[in-house]
CSV table of C-alpha atoms in Angstrom, one decimal:
chain,number,residue,atom,x,y,z
A,16,MET,CA,20.8,-29.4,-7.7
A,17,LYS,CA,18.8,-30.1,-4.5
A,18,ALA,CA,19.1,-33.3,-2.5
A,19,ILE,CA,17.1,-34.6,0.5
A,20,TYR,CA,19.3,-35.5,3.5
A,21,ILE,CA,18.5,-37.2,6.8
A,22,GLU,CA,20.9,-35.2,8.9
A,23,GLU,CA,20.2,-37.0,12.1
A,24,PRO,CA,17.2,-39.0,13.6
A,25,GLY,CA,14.1,-36.9,13.2
A,26,LYS,CA,15.7,-34.3,10.9
A,27,VAL,CA,15.2,-34.1,7.1
A,28,THR,CA,16.6,-31.1,5.2
A,29,PHE,CA,17.5,-30.1,1.7
A,30,ARG,CA,21.1,-29.4,0.6
A,31,ASP,CA,22.4,-27.8,-2.6
A,32,ILE,CA,25.0,-30.2,-4.1
A,33,PRO,CA,26.8,-30.5,-7.4
A,34,LYS,CA,24.9,-32.1,-10.2
A,35,PRO,CA,26.7,-35.5,-10.9
A,36,VAL,CA,28.8,-36.0,-14.0
A,37,ARG,CA,28.6,-39.5,-15.4
A,38,LYS,CA,31.7,-41.6,-16.0
A,39,PRO,CA,32.2,-44.1,-18.8
A,40,GLY,CA,29.8,-47.0,-18.4
A,41,GLU,CA,27.3,-44.9,-16.5
A,42,ALA,CA,24.1,-43.0,-17.4
A,43,LEU,CA,22.8,-39.7,-16.1
A,44,LEU,CA,19.3,-40.1,-14.8
A,45,LYS,CA,16.6,-37.6,-13.8
A,46,VAL,CA,14.7,-38.9,-10.9
A,47,LEU,CA,10.9,-38.9,-11.4
A,48,TYR,CA,9.4,-40.7,-8.4
A,49,GLY,CA,10.7,-42.3,-5.2
A,50,GLY,CA,9.3,-44.4,-2.4
A,51,ILE,CA,9.9,-44.0,1.3
A,52,CYS,CA,10.4,-47.5,2.5
A,53,GLY,CA,10.5,-49.1,6.0
A,54,SER,CA,14.3,-48.8,6.1
A,55,ASP,CA,14.1,-45.1,5.2
A,56,LEU,CA,11.5,-44.6,8.0
A,57,SER,CA,13.7,-46.6,10.4
A,58,SER,CA,16.7,-44.4,9.4
A,59,TYR,CA,14.6,-41.3,10.1
A,60,ARG,CA,13.7,-42.7,13.5
A,61,GLY,CA,17.3,-43.8,14.3
A,62,THR,CA,16.5,-47.5,14.5
A,63,PHE,CA,17.9,-48.9,11.3
A,64,ALA,CA,20.8,-51.3,11.5
A,65,TYR,CA,22.5,-50.2,8.2
A,66,PHE,CA,22.7,-46.4,8.2
A,67,ALA,CA,25.2,-43.6,9.1
A,68,TYR,CA,24.3,-39.9,9.3
A,69,PRO,CA,24.1,-37.7,7.4
A,70,ARG,CA,22.9,-39.5,4.3
A,71,ILE,CA,20.8,-39.0,1.2
A,72,PRO,CA,18.0,-41.7,1.5
A,73,GLY,CA,16.2,-43.5,-1.2
A,74,HIS,CA,16.7,-46.8,-3.1
A,75,GLU,CA,13.3,-47.3,-4.8
A,76,PHE,CA,12.7,-45.0,-7.6
A,77,SER,CA,12.0,-44.4,-11.3
A,78,ALA,CA,13.9,-42.1,-13.5
A,79,GLU,CA,14.3,-40.8,-17.1
A,80,ILE,CA,17.6,-41.4,-18.9
A,81,VAL,CA,19.2,-38.1,-19.8
A,82,GLU,CA,22.6,-39.2,-21.1
A,83,ILE,CA,23.9,-42.7,-21.9
A,84,ASP,CA,26.5,-44.2,-24.2
A,85,ASP,CA,25.6,-46.9,-26.8
A,86,ASN,CA,25.0,-50.1,-25.0
A,87,ASP,CA,23.9,-53.7,-25.5
A,88,GLN,CA,20.8,-53.3,-23.4
A,89,GLY,CA,19.0,-51.1,-25.8
A,90,LEU,CA,18.8,-48.2,-23.3
A,91,LYS,CA,18.5,-44.8,-24.8
A,92,PRO,CA,17.9,-41.2,-23.7
A,93,GLY,CA,14.2,-40.5,-22.8
A,94,MET,CA,13.5,-44.0,-21.6
A,95,VAL,CA,11.8,-44.4,-18.2
A,96,VAL,CA,13.7,-47.0,-16.1
A,97,THR,CA,14.2,-48.3,-12.6
A,98,CYS,CA,17.5,-49.6,-11.1
A,99,ASN,CA,19.1,-52.2,-8.9
A,100,PRO,CA,20.3,-50.2,-5.9
A,101,TYR,CA,22.4,-53.0,-4.2
A,102,PHE,CA,26.1,-52.4,-5.0
A,103,ASN,CA,28.1,-55.6,-4.6
A,104,CYS,CA,31.9,-55.7,-4.5
A,105,GLY,CA,32.3,-58.4,-7.1
A,106,HIS,CA,35.1,-60.4,-5.5
A,107,CYS,CA,34.0,-61.6,-2.0
A,108,TYR,CA,33.0,-65.3,-1.5
A,109,SER,CA,29.3,-64.5,-2.0
A,110,CYS,CA,29.9,-62.6,-5.2
A,111,GLN,CA,32.2,-65.4,-6.5
A,112,ARG,CA,29.3,-67.8,-6.1
A,113,GLY,CA,26.8,-65.5,-7.7
A,114,ILE,CA,25.0,-64.6,-4.5
A,115,VAL,CA,25.5,-60.9,-5.2
A,116,ASN,CA,22.5,-59.8,-3.2
A,117,ALA,CA,24.3,-61.1,0.0
A,118,CYS,CA,27.7,-59.5,-0.8
A,119,THR,CA,29.7,-59.3,2.4
A,120,SER,CA,30.5,-55.7,1.5
A,121,ASN,CA,27.1,-54.8,0.1
A,122,GLU,CA,26.3,-51.1,-0.1
A,123,THR,CA,22.6,-50.3,-0.7
A,124,MET,CA,21.7,-46.9,-1.9
A,125,GLY,CA,20.3,-44.7,0.9
A,126,CYS,CA,21.8,-47.0,3.5
A,127,GLN,CA,25.5,-47.7,3.3
A,128,ARG,CA,25.9,-45.1,0.5
A,129,ASP,CA,24.0,-42.0,-0.7
A,130,GLY,CA,20.7,-42.8,-2.3
A,131,ALA,CA,18.5,-41.5,-5.1
A,132,PHE,CA,16.5,-38.8,-3.4
A,133,CYS,CA,18.0,-35.9,-5.4
A,134,GLU,CA,17.2,-34.4,-8.7
A,135,TYR,CA,19.8,-36.3,-10.7
A,136,ILE,CA,21.9,-39.4,-10.2
A,137,THR,CA,24.3,-41.5,-12.1
A,138,MET,CA,24.1,-45.2,-12.3
A,139,PRO,CA,26.1,-48.0,-13.9
A,140,ILE,CA,24.4,-49.0,-17.1
A,141,GLU,CA,24.2,-52.7,-16.1
A,142,ARG,CA,22.1,-51.7,-13.1
A,143,ILE,CA,19.4,-49.9,-15.2
A,144,TYR,CA,16.3,-51.8,-16.3
A,145,ASP,CA,13.8,-50.7,-18.9
A,146,GLY,CA,10.4,-50.1,-17.5
A,147,LYS,CA,8.8,-51.5,-20.7
A,148,GLY,CA,6.1,-48.8,-20.7
A,149,LEU,CA,5.1,-49.0,-17.1
A,150,PRO,CA,4.1,-45.5,-15.8
A,151,ALA,CA,6.9,-43.9,-13.7
A,152,ASN,CA,4.7,-43.5,-10.6
A,153,LEU,CA,4.2,-47.3,-10.6
A,154,LEU,CA,7.7,-48.3,-11.7
A,155,CYS,CA,9.2,-46.8,-8.5
A,156,ALA,CA,7.4,-49.6,-6.6
A,157,ILE,CA,9.2,-52.5,-8.4
A,158,GLU,CA,12.2,-52.5,-6.0
A,159,PRO,CA,10.2,-53.1,-2.8
A,160,PHE,CA,8.1,-55.7,-4.7
A,161,CYS,CA,11.4,-57.4,-5.5
A,162,ILE,CA,12.4,-57.5,-1.8
A,163,SER,CA,9.2,-59.4,-1.0
A,164,TRP,CA,9.2,-61.5,-4.1
A,165,HIS,CA,12.8,-62.7,-3.5
A,166,GLY,CA,12.0,-63.6,0.2
A,167,VAL,CA,8.8,-65.4,-0.7
A,168,SER,CA,10.7,-67.4,-3.4
A,169,ARG,CA,13.0,-68.8,-0.7
A,170,ALA,CA,9.9,-70.3,1.1
A,171,HIS,CA,9.3,-72.8,-1.8
A,172,ILE,CA,5.5,-72.3,-1.5
A,173,ARG,CA,3.4,-75.1,-3.0
A,174,LYS,CA,-0.1,-74.6,-4.3
A,175,GLY,CA,-2.6,-74.7,-1.4
A,176,ASP,CA,0.0,-74.0,1.4
A,177,LYS,CA,-1.3,-71.9,4.2
A,178,VAL,CA,1.0,-68.9,4.4
A,179,LEU,CA,1.2,-66.4,7.2
A,180,ILE,CA,2.7,-63.0,6.7
A,181,VAL,CA,3.6,-61.2,9.9
A,182,GLY,CA,3.5,-57.4,9.2
A,183,ALA,CA,1.0,-55.6,7.0
A,184,GLY,CA,3.4,-52.8,6.0
A,185,THR,CA,4.5,-52.4,2.4
A,186,ILE,CA,6.9,-55.3,2.4
A,187,GLY,CA,4.3,-57.5,4.2
A,188,VAL,CA,1.5,-56.8,1.7
A,189,LEU,CA,3.9,-57.2,-1.2
A,190,ALA,CA,4.9,-60.5,0.3
A,191,ALA,CA,1.2,-61.4,0.5
A,192,ILE,CA,0.8,-60.6,-3.2
A,193,SER,CA,3.9,-62.6,-4.0
A,194,ALA,CA,2.7,-65.6,-1.9
A,195,LYS,CA,-0.7,-65.6,-3.5
A,196,ALA,CA,0.8,-65.4,-7.0
A,197,LYS,CA,2.8,-68.6,-6.1
A,198,GLY,CA,-0.4,-70.5,-5.1
A,199,GLY,CA,-0.5,-69.9,-1.4
A,200,GLU,CA,-3.6,-69.4,0.8
A,201,VAL,CA,-2.4,-66.2,2.4
A,202,TYR,CA,-3.2,-64.7,5.8
A,203,ILE,CA,-1.6,-61.6,7.3
A,204,ALA,CA,-1.1,-60.4,10.9
A,205,ASP,CA,-0.4,-57.0,12.3
A,206,VAL,CA,-1.0,-54.8,15.4
A,207,ALA,CA,-2.7,-52.1,13.3
A,208,GLN,CA,-6.3,-52.9,12.4
A,209,PRO,CA,-6.5,-50.2,9.6
A,210,LYS,CA,-3.6,-51.9,7.8
A,211,LEU,CA,-5.3,-55.3,8.1
A,212,ASP,CA,-8.6,-53.9,6.8
A,213,TYR,CA,-6.7,-52.4,3.8
A,214,ALA,CA,-4.9,-55.7,3.1
A,215,LYS,CA,-8.2,-57.6,3.2
A,216,LYS,CA,-9.9,-55.1,0.9
A,217,TYR,CA,-7.3,-54.7,-1.8
A,218,PHE,CA,-4.9,-57.6,-1.7
A,219,GLY,CA,-7.1,-60.6,-1.7
A,220,VAL,CA,-5.8,-62.2,1.5
A,221,ALA,CA,-7.8,-65.1,2.8
A,222,GLY,CA,-7.9,-63.7,6.3
A,223,THR,CA,-6.3,-61.3,8.9
A,224,ILE,CA,-5.1,-61.6,12.4
A,225,LEU,CA,-5.0,-58.7,14.8
A,226,ASN,CA,-1.8,-59.3,16.8
A,227,SER,CA,-3.0,-57.7,20.0
A,228,SER,CA,-1.5,-60.3,22.4
A,229,GLU,CA,0.4,-63.6,22.4
A,230,GLU,CA,-2.8,-65.3,23.4
A,231,ALA,CA,-5.0,-63.7,20.7
A,232,PHE,CA,-2.4,-64.5,18.1
A,233,ALA,CA,-2.0,-68.1,19.1
A,234,LYS,CA,-5.8,-68.6,19.2
A,235,ALA,CA,-6.3,-67.2,15.7
A,236,CYS,CA,-3.4,-69.2,14.3
A,237,ASN,CA,-4.9,-72.4,15.8
A,238,GLU,CA,-8.4,-71.7,14.5
A,239,ILE,CA,-7.1,-71.0,10.9
A,240,THR,CA,-4.9,-74.1,10.7
A,241,GLY,CA,-6.9,-76.5,12.9
A,242,GLY,CA,-4.0,-76.5,15.3
A,243,ASN,CA,-1.5,-77.6,12.7
A,244,GLY,CA,0.4,-74.3,12.2
A,245,PHE,CA,1.2,-72.6,8.9
A,246,ASP,CA,3.1,-74.3,6.1
A,247,VAL,CA,5.0,-71.0,5.6
A,248,THR,CA,5.6,-68.0,7.8
A,249,ILE,CA,7.2,-64.8,6.6
A,250,GLU,CA,8.5,-62.1,9.0
A,251,ALA,CA,8.2,-58.7,7.5
A,252,VAL,CA,8.7,-56.4,10.5
A,253,GLY,CA,12.1,-56.8,12.1
A,254,LEU,CA,11.2,-57.1,15.7
A,255,PRO,CA,12.0,-59.9,18.2
A,256,SER,CA,8.3,-60.4,19.0
A,257,THR,CA,7.4,-60.9,15.3
A,258,PHE,CA,10.2,-63.3,14.7
A,259,GLN,CA,9.0,-65.3,17.7
A,260,ASN,CA,5.4,-65.1,16.2
A,261,CYS,CA,6.7,-66.7,13.0
A,262,ILE,CA,8.5,-69.5,14.9
A,263,ASP,CA,5.5,-70.2,17.1
A,264,ALA,CA,2.9,-70.1,14.2
A,265,ALA,CA,5.0,-72.4,11.9
A,266,ALA,CA,3.9,-76.0,11.5
A,267,PHE,CA,6.3,-78.9,12.1
A,268,GLY,CA,8.5,-79.1,9.0
A,269,ALA,CA,7.4,-75.6,7.8
A,270,HIS,CA,9.5,-72.9,6.1
A,271,MET,CA,10.1,-69.6,7.8
A,272,VAL,CA,11.7,-66.6,6.0
A,273,LEU,CA,13.0,-63.5,7.7
A,274,ILE,CA,12.8,-60.4,5.6
A,275,GLY,CA,12.5,-57.7,8.3
A,276,VAL,CA,15.6,-55.9,9.6
A,277,GLY,CA,16.1,-54.8,13.2
A,278,LYS,CA,18.7,-54.0,15.8
A,279,LYS,CA,17.3,-55.9,18.8
A,280,ASN,CA,18.2,-59.3,20.1
A,281,LEU,CA,15.8,-62.1,20.8
A,282,ASP,CA,16.2,-64.7,23.6
A,283,PHE,CA,14.2,-67.7,22.6
A,284,ASN,CA,14.1,-71.5,23.0
A,285,PHE,CA,16.1,-72.4,19.9
A,286,THR,CA,15.3,-76.1,20.4
A,287,LEU,CA,11.9,-75.3,18.8
A,288,LEU,CA,13.8,-75.2,15.5
A,289,GLN,CA,15.0,-78.7,16.1
A,290,LYS,CA,11.8,-80.0,17.5
A,291,LYS,CA,9.7,-78.7,14.6
A,292,GLU,CA,12.5,-79.4,12.0
A,293,LEU,CA,11.9,-75.9,10.7
A,294,ASN,CA,13.5,-74.6,7.5
A,295,VAL,CA,14.6,-71.1,8.6
A,296,CYS,CA,16.3,-68.7,6.2
A,297,GLY,CA,17.0,-65.1,5.8
A,298,SER,CA,16.4,-63.0,2.7
A,299,ARG,CA,18.5,-60.0,1.7
A,300,ASN,CA,17.9,-57.6,-1.1
A,301,ALA,CA,17.0,-59.1,-4.6
A,302,LEU,CA,18.5,-60.2,-7.8
A,303,LYS,CA,18.4,-58.8,-11.4
A,304,LYS,CA,16.0,-61.7,-12.4
A,305,ASP,CA,13.6,-60.5,-9.7
A,306,PHE,CA,13.4,-57.0,-11.2
A,307,LEU,CA,12.9,-58.4,-14.7
A,308,GLU,CA,10.3,-60.9,-13.7
A,309,LEU,CA,8.3,-58.4,-11.8
A,310,ILE,CA,8.4,-55.7,-14.5
A,311,ASP,CA,6.8,-58.3,-16.8
A,312,LEU,CA,4.4,-59.5,-14.1
A,313,VAL,CA,3.1,-55.9,-13.3
A,314,ARG,CA,2.7,-55.2,-17.0
A,315,THR,CA,0.1,-58.0,-17.2
A,316,GLY,CA,-2.2,-55.9,-14.9
A,317,THR,CA,-2.9,-58.9,-12.6
A,318,VAL,CA,-1.3,-57.6,-9.4
A,319,PRO,CA,-2.7,-54.5,-7.6
A,320,LEU,CA,0.7,-52.8,-7.2
A,321,ASP,CA,-0.9,-49.4,-7.4
A,322,LYS,CA,-2.9,-50.0,-4.2
A,323,VAL,CA,0.4,-50.3,-2.2
A,324,VAL,CA,0.8,-46.5,-2.5
A,325,THR,CA,-1.5,-44.7,0.0
A,326,ASP,CA,0.1,-41.3,0.2
A,327,GLU,CA,2.0,-39.0,-2.2
A,328,TYR,CA,4.0,-35.8,-1.6
A,329,GLY,CA,5.9,-33.4,-3.7
A,330,PHE,CA,9.7,-33.2,-3.6
A,331,SER,CA,9.5,-29.9,-1.8
A,332,GLU,CA,7.4,-31.6,0.9
A,333,ALA,CA,9.9,-34.3,1.8
A,334,PRO,CA,10.4,-33.3,5.4
A,335,LYS,CA,6.7,-33.4,6.0
A,336,ALA,CA,6.4,-36.7,4.2
A,337,PHE,CA,8.9,-38.3,6.6
A,338,ALA,CA,7.4,-36.7,9.6
A,339,ASP,CA,3.8,-37.7,8.7
A,340,PHE,CA,4.9,-41.3,7.9
A,341,SER,CA,6.6,-41.6,11.2
A,342,ALA,CA,3.6,-40.2,13.1
A,343,HIS,CA,1.0,-42.3,11.2
A,344,ALA,CA,2.9,-45.4,10.2
A,345,GLY,CA,-0.1,-47.5,11.5
A,346,GLU,CA,-2.3,-46.1,8.8
A,347,MET,CA,0.1,-45.5,5.8
A,348,LEU,CA,1.7,-48.0,3.5
A,349,LYS,CA,3.9,-46.8,0.7
A,350,VAL,CA,4.6,-43.1,0.7
A,351,ARG,CA,5.6,-41.8,-2.7
A,352,ILE,CA,7.5,-38.6,-3.6
A,353,ASP,CA,6.8,-36.9,-6.9
A,354,PHE,CA,10.2,-35.2,-7.9
A,355,SER,CA,8.5,-32.9,-10.4
A,356,ARG,CA,6.8,-30.8,-7.8
């Protein structure tokens, strides 16, 4: 079968590799759709913290079950499913306490281990979730939605809280959808005006901030909050400057959640955390309950998950998909790959 590889920064190729053979407790899946996420793009650019070359990318996908043993989850051949791609060790201190998303030896597909961007994969049955009739091209976006949903859940948003999302990429707009679903009055900031316009048009945010300079950002935050700062700030980029934005824009006693992943260090006045008595936390991966909650939520038709996808390519166009996304990241959100063409 064919598999997509990121060979080195800036180079995507196809390789012919053996079709996988499932082991007991696993299912053989035919991949239907996959999404190129921010971490895949960073891996392509050589800036992602958790990636070694060469590697098969991809951890957000939908698939059809081809072979599976009898199981207690009701999963059968022909069903369209999605999967939990975060492989935890099961025995570290985090796993012992049930914090499996923050396993100290975590291996996420497409990052620390080969991903799903090939024609067939095998997956442990307990990591496979029934799509409950959601179309395959929408089901592949559940995993990035989970990343944002899990992070926003850690902010303990109360109805009416003013929430600022810094970053209007896929994770950022999904965080905006999540925060709005939890009762927040949501604003979003970014350096790219086209992304802000798109977020305003399709995701129902209360307002946008063009993050063109420190002064412009601070002025806009003060105008929106009356100088009080935001009750919740969410970092969805992974840069030192955007982390600082979230600290600066937070109200005294606010919650700040870091979802973005980066490699660079930040030198900042940490006494601000004490002075403002900020509740700062990180968010990593997601849990099974996040997947199950969001599959049910998306089935209600109340969230515009389909609008997150702005561009689609065929499987054979994967090198072009990565190159285009890298060149036009300011204008593109989720890039989807159709593995049938």
